[in-house]
CSV table of C-alpha atoms in Angstrom, one decimal:
chain,number,residue,atom,x,y,z
A,1124,UNK,CA,22.7,214.6,175.7
A,1125,UNK,CA,20.8,216.6,178.4
A,1126,UNK,CA,20.8,215.4,182.0
A,1127,UNK,CA,18.0,213.2,183.1
A,1128,UNK,CA,17.1,216.0,185.6
A,1129,UNK,CA,16.6,218.4,182.5
A,1130,UNK,CA,14.7,215.9,180.2
A,1131,UNK,CA,11.3,217.2,179.1
A,1132,UNK,CA,9.6,213.9,180.3
A,1133,UNK,CA,10.7,215.0,183.9
A,1134,UNK,CA,8.7,218.1,183.9
A,1135,UNK,CA,5.2,216.9,182.6
A,1136,UNK,CA,2.4,218.9,183.9
A,1137,UNK,CA,-0.7,217.0,182.8
A,1138,UNK,CA,-4.2,218.4,183.6
A,1139,UNK,CA,-5.7,217.5,187.1
A,1140,UNK,CA,-8.2,214.5,186.3
A,1141,UNK,CA,-11.9,214.8,187.1
A,1142,UNK,CA,-12.5,212.8,189.9
A,1143,UNK,CA,-16.2,211.5,190.1
A,1144,UNK,CA,-18.3,211.2,193.0
A,1145,UNK,CA,-18.4,207.6,194.4
A,1146,UNK,CA,-21.4,205.5,194.8
A,1147,UNK,CA,-21.2,205.3,198.5
A,1148,UNK,CA,-22.5,202.1,200.1
A,1149,UNK,CA,-24.8,202.1,203.2
A,1150,UNK,CA,-23.2,201.3,206.5
A,1151,UNK,CA,-23.9,197.6,207.2
A,1152,UNK,CA,-24.0,196.3,203.6
A,1153,UNK,CA,-21.6,193.5,202.6
A,1154,UNK,CA,-19.7,194.0,199.5
A,1155,UNK,CA,-16.2,193.6,198.0
A,1156,UNK,CA,-13.8,196.4,198.2
A,1157,UNK,CA,-12.4,195.4,194.9
A,1158,UNK,CA,-15.9,195.6,193.3
A,1159,UNK,CA,-16.3,199.0,194.6
A,1160,UNK,CA,-12.8,200.1,193.2
A,1161,UNK,CA,-13.8,198.5,189.8
A,1162,UNK,CA,-16.9,200.6,189.6
A,1163,UNK,CA,-15.4,203.7,190.6
A,1164,UNK,CA,-12.4,203.3,188.3
A,1165,UNK,CA,-14.5,202.8,185.5
A,1166,UNK,CA,-16.3,206.1,186.1
A,1167,UNK,CA,-12.9,207.8,186.6
A,1168,UNK,CA,-11.7,206.6,183.0
A,1169,UNK,CA,-15.0,207.7,181.4
A,1170,UNK,CA,-14.8,211.0,183.1
A,1171,UNK,CA,-11.2,211.6,181.6
A,1172,UNK,CA,-11.4,210.7,177.9
A,1173,UNK,CA,-8.2,213.0,177.2
A,1174,UNK,CA,-6.2,211.0,179.7
A,1175,UNK,CA,-4.4,207.8,178.2
A,1176,UNK,CA,-5.0,204.9,180.5
A,1177,UNK,CA,-2.5,202.0,181.4
A,1178,UNK,CA,-3.4,199.2,183.7
A,1179,UNK,CA,-0.6,197.0,184.6
A,1180,UNK,CA,-1.8,193.4,185.4
A,1181,UNK,CA,0.6,190.4,186.1
A,1182,UNK,CA,-2.5,188.1,186.2
A,1183,UNK,CA,-6.1,187.5,187.0
A,1184,UNK,CA,-7.6,191.0,186.7
A,1185,UNK,CA,-11.1,189.5,186.5
A,1186,UNK,CA,-10.6,187.1,189.5
A,1187,UNK,CA,-9.5,190.1,191.4
A,1188,UNK,CA,-13.0,191.6,190.8
A,1189,UNK,CA,-12.0,194.2,188.2
A,1190,UNK,CA,-14.2,192.7,185.4
A,1191,UNK,CA,-15.9,196.0,184.5
A,1192,UNK,CA,-12.5,197.6,184.0
A,1193,UNK,CA,-11.3,194.7,181.9
A,1194,UNK,CA,-14.4,194.8,179.7
A,1195,UNK,CA,-14.1,198.6,179.2
A,1196,UNK,CA,-10.2,198.6,178.7
A,1197,UNK,CA,-9.4,195.2,177.2
A,1198,UNK,CA,-6.1,193.2,177.2
A,1199,UNK,CA,-3.6,194.5,174.7
A,1200,UNK,CA,-2.7,191.5,172.5
A,1201,UNK,CA,-1.3,190.8,169.1
A,1202,UNK,CA,-4.2,188.7,167.9
A,1203,UNK,CA,-7.5,189.3,169.5
A,1204,UNK,CA,-9.8,186.5,169.9
A,1205,UNK,CA,-13.4,186.8,169.3
A,1206,UNK,CA,-15.7,187.1,172.3
A,1207,UNK,CA,-12.8,187.8,174.7
A,1208,UNK,CA,-11.9,191.3,176.2
A,1209,UNK,CA,-8.9,191.7,173.9
A,1210,UNK,CA,-7.9,194.3,171.4
A,1211,UNK,CA,-4.8,195.5,169.6
A,1212,UNK,CA,-5.0,198.9,171.4
A,1213,UNK,CA,-6.1,197.5,174.7
A,1214,UNK,CA,-5.1,199.6,177.8
A,1215,UNK,CA,-4.7,196.4,180.1
A,1216,UNK,CA,-1.0,195.4,179.8
A,1217,UNK,CA,-0.8,191.7,181.0
A,1218,UNK,CA,2.3,189.7,181.4
A,1219,UNK,CA,3.6,187.2,183.8
A,1220,UNK,CA,6.4,189.7,184.7
A,1221,UNK,CA,5.5,192.1,187.6
A,1222,UNK,CA,8.3,194.6,186.8
A,1223,UNK,CA,7.1,194.8,183.2
A,1224,UNK,CA,3.5,195.6,183.8
A,1225,UNK,CA,4.5,198.0,186.5
A,1226,UNK,CA,7.0,199.7,184.0
A,1227,UNK,CA,4.1,200.0,181.6
A,1228,UNK,CA,2.1,202.1,184.1
A,1229,UNK,CA,5.2,204.1,185.4
A,1230,UNK,CA,5.9,205.0,181.9
A,1231,UNK,CA,2.5,206.6,181.4
A,1232,UNK,CA,2.7,209.3,184.1
A,1233,UNK,CA,0.9,211.9,181.9
A,1234,UNK,CA,-2.0,209.7,181.9
A,1235,UNK,CA,-4.2,207.6,184.4
A,1236,UNK,CA,-2.6,204.5,185.8
A,1237,UNK,CA,-3.4,201.6,188.0
A,1238,UNK,CA,-1.2,198.6,189.0
A,1239,UNK,CA,-3.2,195.5,190.3
A,1240,UNK,CA,-1.3,192.5,191.8
A,1241,UNK,CA,-1.5,189.8,194.3
A,1242,UNK,CA,0.0,191.0,197.4
A,1243,UNK,CA,2.7,188.4,197.6
A,1244,UNK,CA,3.9,189.0,194.2
A,1245,UNK,CA,4.0,192.8,194.2
A,1246,UNK,CA,7.5,192.4,195.9
A,1247,UNK,CA,8.8,191.9,192.5
A,1248,UNK,CA,7.9,195.6,191.7
A,1249,UNK,CA,9.7,196.8,194.6
A,1250,UNK,CA,13.0,197.6,193.0
A,1251,UNK,CA,11.4,199.4,190.2
A,1252,UNK,CA,9.1,201.6,192.3
A,1253,UNK,CA,11.9,202.4,194.7
A,1254,UNK,CA,14.0,203.8,191.9
A,1255,UNK,CA,11.2,206.0,190.9
A,1256,UNK,CA,10.6,207.1,194.4
A,1257,UNK,CA,14.4,208.0,194.9
A,1258,UNK,CA,14.4,210.0,191.6
A,1259,UNK,CA,11.2,212.1,192.4
A,1260,UNK,CA,12.3,212.7,196.1
A,1261,UNK,CA,15.5,214.0,194.8
A,1262,UNK,CA,13.5,216.4,192.6
A,1263,UNK,CA,11.5,217.6,195.5
A,1264,UNK,CA,14.6,218.3,197.7
A,1265,UNK,CA,16.0,220.4,194.7
A,1266,UNK,CA,12.9,222.5,194.5
A,1267,UNK,CA,11.6,220.7,191.2
A,1268,UNK,CA,8.1,220.0,192.0
A,1269,UNK,CA,7.0,216.9,190.0
A,1270,UNK,CA,3.7,217.4,188.3
A,1271,UNK,CA,2.9,214.0,186.9
A,1272,UNK,CA,-0.2,212.1,188.0
A,1273,UNK,CA,0.1,209.5,190.9
A,1274,UNK,CA,0.7,205.9,190.0
A,1275,UNK,CA,-1.2,203.6,192.6
A,1276,UNK,CA,-0.3,200.0,193.2
A,1277,UNK,CA,-3.4,198.0,194.4
A,1278,UNK,CA,-2.4,194.8,196.1
A,1279,UNK,CA,-5.3,192.3,196.7
A,1280,UNK,CA,-5.8,188.6,197.2
A,1281,UNK,CA,-3.6,189.3,200.1
A,1282,UNK,CA,-2.0,187.7,203.0
A,1283,UNK,CA,-5.0,187.1,205.2
A,1284,UNK,CA,-7.4,185.7,202.5
A,1285,UNK,CA,-5.2,183.9,200.1
A,1286,UNK,CA,-5.1,180.2,201.0
A,1287,UNK,CA,-5.0,178.1,197.8
A,1288,UNK,CA,-1.3,178.1,197.4
A,1289,UNK,CA,-0.1,178.2,201.0
A,1290,UNK,CA,2.6,180.7,202.2
A,1291,UNK,CA,3.9,181.6,198.8
A,1292,UNK,CA,0.8,183.7,198.5
A,1293,UNK,CA,0.9,185.0,202.0
A,1294,UNK,CA,3.3,188.0,202.3
A,1295,UNK,CA,2.8,191.5,203.6
A,1296,UNK,CA,6.4,192.7,202.6
A,1297,UNK,CA,5.3,195.1,200.0
A,1298,UNK,CA,3.6,197.4,202.2
A,1299,UNK,CA,6.3,197.2,205.0
A,1300,UNK,CA,9.0,197.9,202.5
A,1301,UNK,CA,7.4,200.9,201.0
A,1302,UNK,CA,6.6,202.4,204.5
A,1303,UNK,CA,10.3,202.6,204.8
A,1304,UNK,CA,10.3,205.2,201.9
A,1305,UNK,CA,9.5,208.8,202.5
A,1306,UNK,CA,5.7,208.9,203.2
A,1307,UNK,CA,5.1,212.3,201.2
A,1308,UNK,CA,6.3,210.5,198.2
A,1309,UNK,CA,5.2,206.9,198.6
A,1310,UNK,CA,1.9,206.6,200.2
A,1311,UNK,CA,0.8,203.1,201.9
A,1312,UNK,CA,-3.0,202.8,202.8
A,1313,UNK,CA,-4.9,200.1,204.5
A,1314,UNK,CA,-8.7,200.7,203.7
A,1315,UNK,CA,-11.3,198.9,205.5
A,1316,UNK,CA,-14.1,198.2,203.1
A,1317,UNK,CA,-15.4,199.7,199.8
A,1318,UNK,CA,-16.2,203.3,200.8
A,1319,UNK,CA,-12.7,203.8,202.5
A,1320,UNK,CA,-11.1,202.1,199.4
A,1321,UNK,CA,-12.6,204.5,196.9
A,1322,UNK,CA,-12.0,207.4,199.2
A,1323,UNK,CA,-8.4,206.3,199.4
A,1324,UNK,CA,-8.1,206.0,195.7
A,1325,UNK,CA,-9.7,209.6,195.2
A,1326,UNK,CA,-7.1,210.9,197.5
A,1327,UNK,CA,-4.3,209.4,195.6
A,1328,UNK,CA,-5.4,210.4,192.2
A,1329,UNK,CA,-5.7,214.0,193.5
A,1330,UNK,CA,-2.0,214.2,194.3
A,1331,UNK,CA,1.0,214.9,192.1
A,1332,UNK,CA,4.3,213.0,191.9
A,1333,UNK,CA,3.6,210.2,194.2
A,1334,UNK,CA,3.5,206.6,194.2
A,1335,UNK,CA,1.0,204.7,196.3
A,1336,UNK,CA,0.4,201.1,197.6
A,1337,UNK,CA,-3.2,200.3,198.6
A,1338,UNK,CA,-3.7,197.2,200.4
A,1339,UNK,CA,-7.4,196.1,199.4
A,1340,UNK,CA,-9.3,193.0,200.7
A,1341,UNK,CA,-11.2,191.0,198.0
A,1342,UNK,CA,-13.9,189.0,199.9
A,1343,UNK,CA,-17.2,190.6,200.8
A,1344,UNK,CA,-17.1,192.4,204.1
A,1345,UNK,CA,-19.3,194.7,206.1
A,1346,UNK,CA,-19.3,198.4,205.6
A,1347,UNK,CA,-18.4,200.3,208.7
A,1348,UNK,CA,-18.1,203.9,207.5
A,1349,UNK,CA,-20.4,205.9,205.5
A,1350,UNK,CA,-19.0,208.2,202.6
A,1351,UNK,CA,-18.4,211.3,204.9
A,1352,UNK,CA,-16.6,209.4,207.6
A,1353,UNK,CA,-14.6,207.4,205.0
A,1354,UNK,CA,-13.3,210.6,203.5
A,1355,UNK,CA,-12.6,212.1,207.0
A,1356,UNK,CA,-10.6,208.9,207.8
A,1357,UNK,CA,-8.4,209.3,204.6
A,1358,UNK,CA,-7.9,213.0,205.4
A,1359,UNK,CA,-6.3,212.6,208.7
A,1360,UNK,CA,-5.0,209.1,208.4
A,1361,UNK,CA,-6.9,207.6,211.3
A,1362,UNK,CA,-10.4,207.8,212.9
A,1363,UNK,CA,-12.6,206.4,215.7
A,1364,UNK,CA,-15.2,203.7,214.7
A,1365,UNK,CA,-16.5,202.9,218.1
A,1366,UNK,CA,-16.3,205.0,221.1
A,1367,UNK,CA,-13.7,207.8,222.0
A,1368,UNK,CA,-10.5,207.5,224.0
A,1369,UNK,CA,-11.8,210.2,226.2
A,1370,UNK,CA,-14.3,208.0,227.6
A,1371,UNK,CA,-12.5,204.7,227.3
A,1372,UNK,CA,-9.8,202.9,229.4
A,1373,UNK,CA,-8.0,201.1,226.4
A,1374,UNK,CA,-7.6,201.8,222.8
A,1375,UNK,CA,-7.9,198.9,220.3
A,1376,UNK,CA,-6.3,200.0,217.0
A,1377,UNK,CA,-6.9,198.2,213.7
A,1378,UNK,CA,-4.9,198.4,210.5
A,1379,UNK,CA,-6.6,196.3,208.0
A,1380,UNK,CA,-10.1,194.9,207.1
A,1381,UNK,CA,-9.9,191.8,209.1
A,1382,UNK,CA,-8.1,193.4,211.9
A,1383,UNK,CA,-11.0,195.8,212.3
A,1384,UNK,CA,-13.5,193.1,212.5
A,1385,UNK,CA,-11.5,191.3,215.2
A,1386,UNK,CA,-11.0,194.6,217.0
A,1387,UNK,CA,-14.7,195.2,217.1
A,1388,UNK,CA,-15.4,191.7,218.4
A,1389,UNK,CA,-12.9,192.3,221.3
A,1390,UNK,CA,-14.5,195.7,222.1
A,1391,UNK,CA,-17.9,194.0,222.2
A,1392,UNK,CA,-16.5,191.3,224.5
A,1393,UNK,CA,-14.9,193.8,226.8
A,1394,UNK,CA,-18.1,195.8,227.0
A,1395,UNK,CA,-19.9,192.5,228.3
A,1396,UNK,CA,-17.2,192.4,231.2
A,1397,UNK,CA,-18.0,196.1,231.9
A,1398,UNK,CA,-14.8,197.6,230.4
A,1399,UNK,CA,-14.7,200.6,228.2
A,1400,UNK,CA,-12.7,200.2,225.0
A,1401,UNK,CA,-12.7,202.5,221.8
A,1402,UNK,CA,-11.7,201.2,218.3
A,1403,UNK,CA,-9.7,203.2,216.1
A,1404,UNK,CA,-8.7,202.5,212.5
A,1405,UNK,CA,-5.4,203.7,211.0
A,1406,UNK,CA,-5.7,203.7,207.3
A,1407,UNK,CA,-2.3,205.6,206.4
A,1408,UNK,CA,0.3,204.8,209.1
A,1409,UNK,CA,2.7,207.1,207.3
A,1410,UNK,CA,0.6,210.1,208.5
A,1411,UNK,CA,1.5,209.3,212.1
A,1412,UNK,CA,5.1,208.6,212.0
A,1413,UNK,CA,8.1,210.7,213.3
A,1414,UNK,CA,9.1,212.8,210.3
A,1415,UNK,CA,12.5,212.3,209.0
A,1416,UNK,CA,12.9,215.7,207.1
A,1417,UNK,CA,11.2,218.9,206.6
A,1418,UNK,CA,9.3,217.5,203.6
A,1419,UNK,CA,7.9,214.6,205.3
A,1420,UNK,CA,7.0,216.8,208.4
A,1421,UNK,CA,4.7,218.8,206.2
A,1422,UNK,CA,2.8,215.4,205.4
A,1423,UNK,CA,2.5,213.8,208.8
A,1424,UNK,CA,0.1,214.9,211.5
A,1425,UNK,CA,1.3,217.5,214.0
A,1426,UNK,CA,1.5,216.7,217.8
A,1427,UNK,CA,-1.9,218.2,218.6
A,1428,UNK,CA,-3.7,216.4,216.0
A,1429,UNK,CA,-2.0,213.2,216.8
A,1430,UNK,CA,-2.6,213.4,220.6
A,1431,UNK,CA,-6.2,214.1,219.9
A,1432,UNK,CA,-6.6,210.8,218.2
A,1433,UNK,CA,-4.2,208.8,220.6
A,1434,UNK,CA,-3.9,210.4,224.0
A,1435,UNK,CA,-0.4,210.0,225.6
A,1436,UNK,CA,0.1,207.0,227.8
A,1437,UNK,CA,-3.1,205.2,227.1
A,1438,UNK,CA,-3.0,201.5,227.0
A,1439,UNK,CA,-3.2,200.3,223.4
A,1440,UNK,CA,-3.6,197.0,221.5
A,1441,UNK,CA,-2.6,197.4,217.7
A,1442,UNK,CA,-3.9,194.6,215.3
A,1443,UNK,CA,-2.1,195.2,212.0
A,1444,UNK,CA,-2.2,193.6,208.5
A,1445,UNK,CA,1.7,193.6,208.4
A,1446,UNK,CA,4.2,192.1,210.8
A,1447,UNK,CA,4.0,193.8,214.2
A,1448,UNK,CA,7.5,194.8,214.5
A,1449,UNK,CA,8.0,197.1,211.5
A,1450,UNK,CA,4.3,198.6,212.3
A,1451,UNK,CA,5.5,199.4,215.8
A,1452,UNK,CA,8.5,201.3,214.5
A,1453,UNK,CA,6.3,203.5,212.1
A,1454,UNK,CA,3.9,204.2,215.1
A,1455,UNK,CA,6.7,205.0,217.5
A,1456,UNK,CA,5.0,208.4,218.4
A,1457,UNK,CA,1.9,206.4,219.9
A,1458,UNK,CA,3.9,203.5,221.5
A,1459,UNK,CA,4.2,203.9,225.2
A,1460,UNK,CA,6.5,200.8,225.5
A,1461,UNK,CA,5.9,197.1,226.0
A,1462,UNK,CA,4.0,197.6,229.4
A,1463,UNK,CA,1.3,199.8,227.8
A,1464,UNK,CA,1.4,198.9,224.0
A,1465,UNK,CA,1.1,195.5,222.4
A,1466,UNK,CA,0.9,194.7,218.6
A,1467,UNK,CA,-0.6,191.8,217.0
A,1468,UNK,CA,-0.1,190.9,213.2
A,1469,UNK,CA,1.3,188.4,210.8
A,1470,UNK,CA,4.1,186.3,212.4
A,1471,UNK,CA,5.0,184.2,209.4
A,1472,UNK,CA,2.4,181.5,210.0
A,1473,UNK,CA,0.3,180.2,207.2
A,1474,UNK,CA,-0.9,177.4,204.8
A,1475,UNK,CA,-4.2,176.4,203.3
A,1476,UNK,CA,-6.2,178.4,205.7
A,1477,UNK,CA,-9.1,180.6,205.5
A,1478,UNK,CA,-9.2,183.9,207.0
A,1479,UNK,CA,-10.3,182.8,210.5
A,1480,UNK,CA,-7.5,180.2,210.3
A,1481,UNK,CA,-5.0,182.6,209.3
A,1482,UNK,CA,-6.0,185.0,212.1
A,1483,UNK,CA,-5.8,182.1,214.7
A,1484,UNK,CA,-2.4,180.8,213.4
A,1485,UNK,CA,-1.0,184.3,213.6
A,1486,UNK,CA,-2.4,184.9,217.2
A,1487,UNK,CA,-4.4,187.9,215.8
A,1488,UNK,CA,-8.1,186.9,216.9
A,1489,UNK,CA,-10.2,188.9,219.1
A,1490,UNK,CA,-9.5,186.4,222.0
A,1491,UNK,CA,-5.7,187.1,221.4
A,1492,UNK,CA,-6.7,191.0,221.5
A,1493,UNK,CA,-8.4,190.3,224.9
A,1494,UNK,CA,-5.3,188.6,226.3
A,1495,UNK,CA,-3.1,191.6,225.1
A,1496,UNK,CA,-5.5,193.8,226.6
A,1497,UNK,CA,-5.2,192.3,230.0
A,1498,UNK,CA,-1.4,192.5,229.8
A,1499,UNK,CA,-1.4,196.5,229.0
A,1500,UNK,CA,-4.1,197.3,231.5
A,1501,UNK,CA,-3.5,194.8,234.4
A,1502,UNK,CA,-7.2,193.9,234.3
A,1503,UNK,CA,-8.1,190.4,235.1
A,1504,UNK,CA,-10.6,189.3,232.2
A,1505,UNK,CA,-12.7,186.3,231.6
A,1506,UNK,CA,-11.4,183.8,229.0
A,1507,UNK,CA,-14.0,183.4,226.3
A,1508,UNK,CA,-16.3,180.6,227.1
A,1509,UNK,CA,-16.6,177.3,225.2
A,1510,UNK,CA,-19.7,178.6,223.4
A,1511,UNK,CA,-18.0,181.7,222.1
A,1512,UNK,CA,-15.0,179.7,220.9
A,1513,UNK,CA,-17.2,177.3,219.1
A,1514,UNK,CA,-19.0,180.2,217.4
A,1515,UNK,CA,-15.6,181.5,216.4
A,1516,UNK,CA,-14.5,178.3,215.1
C-alpha cells in the first residue's frame, strides 16, 4: 500500500476555474450579501461545466438565501418528490450532520465546492477541516505544492443576526479557531456587504490547496464599497472606508458588517464634535498577523504596507465580529497596548435579541465606540443625548 503522501489523490491538478465577472451593486444599495453570493455562485457553476460541483449543506440552504443555487443543483435524495428541488444526481448534499456534509465537499477537491452553514454549528466541522489543513500544510513544508481547488466554508445566519434560538445560535468560535491555523493555508474573511463577499469568494476560488472560512451576513445591508474598491480590499486585506489616518487623530477599525455600521456612526458623531476619525475595514485579519514561519511570511503584509494602513502609535478602537481577545492577538502588529488600543466585540452576551440588541448587550454600539475613543485619546467627549439614544433604540 503506498504512503498517503504518494497517493494519486494527493497530487490532483484540476484546471483553473473560470471566474465570471460579478454583477457589482451600486454604492448605497441595500441587499443581502448571501443573495449576491447566490447569484455569483450560479454563474460560477455554469461557467465551469467540466467541474463537478458539491455543496455541503447541514440545513436550510433556501432560508440562507441560496435559492438559485438550490434550484440549479438540487438536493441529492433517493426518492425525488415532484415539484421539489430534488434529484437522484443532485449536487447539494444535505444532512443534519455538519461533519458529513463538509466531508462531501472536501472529498471533491478536483471540482467546485461550497459548504454553507449557520455560524454556530460550523464548529462541528472544525476537527475535519483542521485535519485537512494539517495535511496540506505538511505537504507545503515538504515542497509538494498542493494543486486542488480551494474549499470555502460560508458561515451565515451568524452571531449578531440570529436571535430566534437564543445563545445556542450565537457563537463566533469557528472563525476564531481557524484564525489559529496557518493563514496561507486557512483563510478567514469577514466581508462587509455583497460586493466584498463576491470579491472575497473570487479570490478564494483563484487559489490552490487552501481552505477558507467566509463570515457572511444574511440580512439586507447598505453597500459601502463599489466593485473596484471591494477587490482592492480583498487584495491587501484592509482598506479605508472613510478618511485617512494621515489626516485623522484616531482610527476606528471594523471587522464585520454590523461593526462597520457602528464604526461609521461613531465617526459621524466624532465629526459633529470636531474630532477627525478615519474608518478602516479589515476583511482578512490573517494578512496582518505576525508570521510564524517563512510560508506564512510570504502571505502576510510586510511592514511597509502594514504601516501605511495603520501608522505606528496611532490611537485605535477595534470593533470586531469575534470575541475581542483573540482578535487582539491576531492584530498584535497594530496593537499599541491598552492605553492606545481598545477592542470591542462579542463578550458572550446574547438571547432573543435583534442586531441592535446584540450590539448593545455586547457593548459594541457606536456609543461604546465613542467611550472607547475617549479612553485611547484622552479626549473629553459629549455623551450621546437622549434624542440620539432614542433614535438608536
